[in-house]
Structures are given as C-alpha cells and as structure tokens.
C-alpha cells in the first residue's frame, strides 16, 4: 500500500508532542507498562512492555487521529473527514470523530475482518466497503475527499498524526525513567517517528530500534537510498505494518533520529504473538508483536542491548480466525507441532496400536489421515499421516524415536 502526503514537510517538535499530550488528556488512556521476566532472561537486561494493545480502540492510532481532527478549522470539521483503512486507523478515526462531533466516512476493503468493520461502525463512522486491497480502498477515499470536500485523514504522513503518536514516547519516559532502549514496530513510520521526536529531545542517549516485517520492509532500502522508495507487493501477516512506501514526513524523522531498523520473519512474528499470549497474558496482533519478535533472538541479535528495554505493543486488534492460524504457526515455529507420515499393516487394530505408541510417548494427536487405496501402497499396506502437538524440539525427537523403536518406518 502506498500513500502520498499533501503540502510541504513540516518539522515535528517536542512542543508539538507535549501539546498533543495535553489535548489527549481524558481521551487516550495512559496505557500500562508491564515487566516481562521471560524476555528479561532471554535478553539479559530488564524488559518492559508498553501495552498500547490496551488503548481505546485497541491500538495507538486513536492518539494521532484525535490530534489531527481536533486541529481542523471549523469549516473543515463541517465538511467531515474521510479515511481508508483495513483496521486500526479506521477505528481510531471513527472514535476520534465521534468524540469531536465530526462526521467520518471510512472506506474499508470488502475482505476486511468483520470484527473490525463492526467496531468501526460502532464507534460512529459511516463505513463503505470498496475494493479488494487497501490501494483500491485508498483511491476511493481520496476520490470521495476530492468530490465532497471532506478532509482526508492520513494514517501516518502528517505532523499532527506524528505528534499524537509521540505521546507514547513521553509516557515511556514517565513510566520507565531509566530506559536505555526502545523497540517499536514500523509501517509507514508515524509511531516510530513520534516516539523518536519525544525521546531524543529529552534523552538523546536512548537507543531507538525500529522493526519491520521481512516481507514488507520498505525502510531499509529507503534509508539506503536516502529517500522513500516503494516495495513491490508487500506481504506479511502483520497488516498493521504492511506498508509499501514510507511517509515523507516520518521518513525524514526516522532517518535522522532512529538508530537502527531491522526485520523479522513471519515465524518470529508468530512466535512473538504466542509468547505475548502465553507468558504475558496479552492479546497482541502480529504488527504489535514485532518488537517482541526482534527480541526473541536475544541481545546478540540486535547487536547488544542496553537495558532497561521497552518494547511497544502497538495494537491488539487481531481477527480471531487469523489468531488461530498464527498461534498454530507460532507453535510450529517453536517445534511444538510434529507432522509424520508412515506406513503400517492394513489389518484390524493396527491404527489403535500406533495411537497407543503415541500415547505412551505423551504426544497429543490433533489430526489423522488414514489412506488405504493409494496405488503406491501394497495390498496389505495403509499410509497414515499424523499431526501431533508436542512439548518442543526435544520431545519431537523423542516421539520420532519411539515410533522407530516400535518398528515403524517414517517417510520423510
């Protein structure tokens, strides 16, 4: 997805962020800061989680949307606002507009998850489903703005948006005054830019690390080129940071103030989401879990870390269907799923005997596929494919060995 910003670039200052913080008082929650013993042990320094997944609307997006809309002139408010989004930005604009008494029209893709569409409507916006991908939805929103005079509310490429998101940085400094490293996910760059403006102005020694999904990483090539460049066909489960081109305004800030941008894989994102759920008891969407994914490799994976470290969990709006798939992916990435295929004698009780071996090995059977008519099989053979839940890589090896010891040949 690509966006363009209208108007000249304007610097975002600490005073802008402080003004946004006053504006958001009583509107946005001061979200919790939770310690993570597991991540602290993994990284070797104290790690804290900034829980923007518990923000109103389920993400940090309300902050920037409210500041942007609150700053409109009376005649602009009267014309209404329009936005395009598949999720978090849509909900932030919807609630902000409702609180400020401004009519909001939000264009969403036809395939947007139903919970996100319903939430956006419940927050008071008029939702229009258009297009199959966000680029088509964006074009429809911009056409609506040109035709009606409604103000287009950009998800990240505007100084007011960045100032609003920067209030996350001020809260981090208030809640963890000794912080030495902040890790934050990057899509278009609004959140990372805002946090960097606030933190570097007050604590220039704090290291800020941005994280992008490997399949949608526009910032590394952009930083190398010295200008925003477009990544063709960005692809990642982390739709909150799936952006093809950095915004002009946030790019200039990220280039100057963010110390490092690294990427994480889909497997690391899945494992991070699973960790947040199991260890921190927090529901986090893949984009929100990206800072945790960056920490899973330990301090060495990030070139060494000074602590305390704060990882910003930017959002928790995950579709239940996607959550189920991602959790399975995360468990597989951690070696907690095992798929095996083997042949056995096609006689009564053979499958029950096999399942008995697995029971003794303490492997939980999730799915069984039993084939008896494949032409590859002999007249007295059957083939079984099993999907098992295990306790980790070591247990997977134990289960495979138990099958071999019982006389089964595993087909790789």
Coordinates of C-alpha atoms in Angstrom, one line a residue, residues 143-374:
X143 CA -11.8 10.4 -4.7
X144 CA -14.5 11.0 -2.0
X145 CA -12.4 13.7 -0.5
X146 CA -11.9 15.5 -3.8
X147 CA -15.6 15.2 -4.6
X148 CA -17.1 16.2 -1.3
X149 CA -14.5 18.4 0.3
X150 CA -14.1 16.0 3.3
X151 CA -10.6 16.2 4.9
X152 CA -8.6 13.1 4.2
X153 CA -7.0 11.8 7.4
X154 CA -3.7 10.2 6.6
X155 CA -2.7 7.2 8.7
X156 CA 0.9 8.3 9.3
X157 CA 2.1 11.1 6.9
X158 CA 1.1 14.2 8.7
X159 CA 2.8 16.2 11.5
X160 CA -0.3 16.2 13.7
X161 CA -0.5 12.4 13.4
X162 CA 3.1 12.0 14.4
X163 CA 2.8 14.4 17.3
X164 CA -0.1 12.4 18.6
X165 CA 1.7 9.1 18.3
X166 CA 4.7 10.8 20.0
X167 CA 2.8 10.9 23.3
X168 CA 3.6 7.2 23.6
X169 CA 7.3 8.2 23.9
X170 CA 6.5 10.7 26.7
X171 CA 4.6 8.1 28.6
X172 CA 7.5 5.7 28.3
X173 CA 9.9 8.2 29.8
X174 CA 7.5 8.9 32.6
X175 CA 6.9 5.2 33.4
X176 CA 10.4 4.0 32.9
X177 CA 12.8 6.9 33.5
X178 CA 15.9 4.8 33.3
X179 CA 15.0 3.3 29.9
X180 CA 18.0 2.8 27.6
X181 CA 16.5 1.1 24.5
X182 CA 13.1 1.4 22.9
X183 CA 11.9 -1.1 20.3
X184 CA 9.0 -0.2 18.1
X185 CA 7.3 -1.5 15.0
X186 CA 7.4 0.5 11.8
X187 CA 4.9 0.5 9.0
X188 CA 4.6 4.0 7.4
X189 CA 6.7 5.3 10.3
X190 CA 4.3 7.6 12.2
X191 CA 4.6 5.9 15.6
X192 CA 8.4 5.4 15.4
X193 CA 8.9 9.0 14.3
X194 CA 6.7 10.4 17.1
X195 CA 8.4 8.3 19.7
X196 CA 11.8 9.4 18.4
X197 CA 10.9 13.1 18.4
X198 CA 9.8 12.9 22.0
X199 CA 12.5 10.7 23.4
X200 CA 15.5 12.0 21.6
X201 CA 14.7 15.6 22.6
X202 CA 14.7 14.6 26.3
X203 CA 17.0 11.6 26.4
X204 CA 19.3 11.7 23.3
X205 CA 21.3 8.7 24.6
X206 CA 18.3 6.4 24.5
X207 CA 18.7 4.0 21.5
X208 CA 15.6 3.6 19.3
X209 CA 15.2 0.4 17.2
X210 CA 12.5 0.1 14.5
X211 CA 11.2 -3.3 13.4
X212 CA 9.7 -4.2 10.1
X213 CA 8.3 -7.4 8.7
X214 CA 10.8 -9.0 6.3
X215 CA 8.2 -9.3 3.5
X216 CA 7.1 -5.7 3.8
X217 CA 10.3 -3.8 4.7
X218 CA 10.4 -0.5 2.9
X219 CA 12.6 1.4 5.3
X220 CA 15.9 -0.5 4.9
X221 CA 16.1 0.2 1.1
X222 CA 14.7 3.7 1.6
X223 CA 17.3 4.6 4.2
X224 CA 20.0 3.2 1.9
X225 CA 18.7 5.3 -0.9
X226 CA 18.2 8.4 1.2
X227 CA 14.6 8.8 0.1
X228 CA 11.3 6.9 0.4
X229 CA 11.2 4.0 -2.1
X230 CA 8.3 1.6 -2.8
X231 CA 8.5 -2.1 -2.2
X232 CA 6.5 -4.1 -4.8
X233 CA 3.8 -6.4 -3.5
X234 CA 4.5 -6.2 0.3
X235 CA 3.4 -9.4 2.0
X236 CA 3.1 -10.2 5.7
X237 CA 0.6 -11.4 8.3
X238 CA 1.3 -8.2 10.2
X239 CA -1.2 -6.0 8.3
X240 CA -0.6 -3.1 10.7
X241 CA 2.9 -2.6 9.3
X242 CA 2.3 -3.8 5.8
X243 CA 3.1 -0.5 4.0
X244 CA 4.8 -0.3 0.6
X245 CA 6.3 3.1 1.0
X246 CA 7.4 5.2 4.0
X247 CA 5.6 8.5 4.5
X248 CA 7.7 11.6 3.5
X249 CA 7.2 13.3 6.9
X250 CA 8.0 10.3 9.1
X251 CA 10.9 9.1 6.9
X252 CA 12.8 12.4 7.4
X253 CA 12.5 11.9 11.2
X254 CA 13.3 8.2 11.2
X255 CA 16.3 8.8 9.0
X256 CA 17.6 11.4 11.5
X257 CA 16.6 10.0 14.9
X258 CA 16.0 6.2 14.8
X259 CA 19.3 4.4 15.5
X260 CA 18.5 1.1 13.6
X261 CA 15.8 -0.6 11.6
X262 CA 15.8 -4.4 11.5
X263 CA 13.5 -7.0 10.0
X264 CA 11.8 -10.1 11.5
X265 CA 10.4 -13.2 9.8
X266 CA 6.8 -14.5 9.8
X267 CA 8.0 -17.3 12.0
X268 CA 9.4 -14.8 14.5
X269 CA 6.2 -12.8 14.4
X270 CA 4.1 -15.9 15.2
X271 CA 6.4 -17.0 18.0
X272 CA 6.2 -13.5 19.5
X273 CA 2.5 -13.4 19.4
X274 CA 2.3 -16.8 21.1
X275 CA 4.8 -15.6 23.7
X276 CA 2.7 -12.5 24.5
X277 CA -0.4 -14.6 24.9
X278 CA 1.2 -17.4 27.0
X279 CA 3.7 -15.5 29.1
X280 CA 2.3 -12.0 29.4
X281 CA -1.4 -12.9 29.1
X282 CA -1.8 -10.2 26.4
X283 CA -3.6 -10.5 23.1
X284 CA -1.5 -8.7 20.6
X285 CA -1.8 -8.5 16.8
X286 CA 1.2 -9.5 14.7
X287 CA 2.3 -5.9 14.0
X288 CA 2.1 -5.2 17.7
X289 CA 4.2 -8.2 18.5
X290 CA 7.0 -7.2 16.1
X291 CA 9.2 -5.6 18.8
X292 CA 9.0 -8.8 20.8
X293 CA 9.9 -10.8 17.7
X294 CA 13.0 -8.6 17.4
X295 CA 13.9 -9.5 21.0
X296 CA 13.5 -13.3 20.6
X297 CA 17.0 -13.6 19.1
X298 CA 18.4 -12.2 22.4
X299 CA 20.8 -9.3 22.8
X300 CA 23.2 -10.6 20.2
X301 CA 20.5 -10.5 17.5
X302 CA 20.2 -6.7 18.0
X303 CA 23.9 -6.0 18.2
X304 CA 23.8 -5.9 22.0
X305 CA 21.2 -4.1 24.1
X306 CA 21.5 -1.7 27.0
X307 CA 18.7 -2.1 29.5
X308 CA 16.1 -1.4 30.6
X309 CA 14.4 -2.1 27.2
X310 CA 10.9 -1.1 26.4
X311 CA 9.0 -2.9 23.6
X312 CA 5.9 -1.1 22.3
X313 CA 3.0 -3.4 21.8
X314 CA 1.3 -1.2 19.3
X315 CA -2.1 -3.0 18.9
X316 CA -4.3 -5.9 19.8
X317 CA -6.9 -5.9 17.1
X318 CA -6.4 -9.4 15.7
X319 CA -9.1 -11.3 13.8
X320 CA -10.0 -14.5 15.7
X321 CA -9.5 -16.6 12.5
X322 CA -6.1 -15.1 11.9
X323 CA -5.2 -15.5 15.6
X324 CA -6.0 -19.2 15.4
X325 CA -3.8 -19.6 12.3
X326 CA -1.0 -17.5 13.7
X327 CA -0.9 -19.4 17.0
X328 CA -0.6 -22.7 15.1
X329 CA 2.2 -21.1 13.0
X330 CA 3.9 -19.9 16.2
X331 CA 3.7 -23.3 17.8
X332 CA 5.1 -24.9 14.7
X333 CA 8.0 -22.4 14.7
X334 CA 8.7 -23.4 18.3
X335 CA 8.8 -27.1 17.4
X336 CA 5.5 -27.8 19.2
X337 CA 3.8 -29.4 16.2
X338 CA 5.1 -32.5 14.5
X339 CA 3.8 -34.0 11.2
X340 CA 4.8 -37.6 10.5
X341 CA 3.9 -39.9 7.7
X342 CA 4.4 -43.7 7.9
X343 CA 3.1 -47.0 6.6
X344 CA 1.6 -49.8 8.6
X345 CA -0.1 -53.1 8.1
X346 CA -3.7 -52.8 6.9
X347 CA -5.3 -55.0 9.5
X348 CA -7.8 -54.5 12.3
X349 CA -6.2 -52.8 15.4
X350 CA -3.1 -51.5 13.5
X351 CA -4.1 -47.9 13.9
X352 CA -5.1 -48.4 17.5
X353 CA -1.7 -49.9 18.2
X354 CA 0.0 -46.9 16.6
X355 CA -2.0 -44.5 18.6
X356 CA -1.1 -46.4 21.8
X357 CA 2.6 -45.8 21.0
X358 CA 1.9 -42.1 20.7
X359 CA 0.0 -42.1 23.9
X360 CA 3.0 -43.6 25.8
X361 CA 5.2 -41.0 24.2
X362 CA 2.9 -38.3 25.5
X363 CA 2.2 -36.8 22.1
X364 CA -1.3 -35.3 21.6
X365 CA -2.9 -36.3 18.3
X366 CA -4.5 -33.4 16.5
X367 CA -5.4 -34.9 13.2
X368 CA -5.1 -38.3 11.5
X369 CA -5.3 -39.0 7.7
X370 CA -5.6 -42.8 7.0
X371 CA -5.2 -43.8 3.3
X372 CA -5.8 -47.4 2.2
X373 CA -6.5 -47.1 -1.5
X374 CA -3.5 -45.3 -3.0

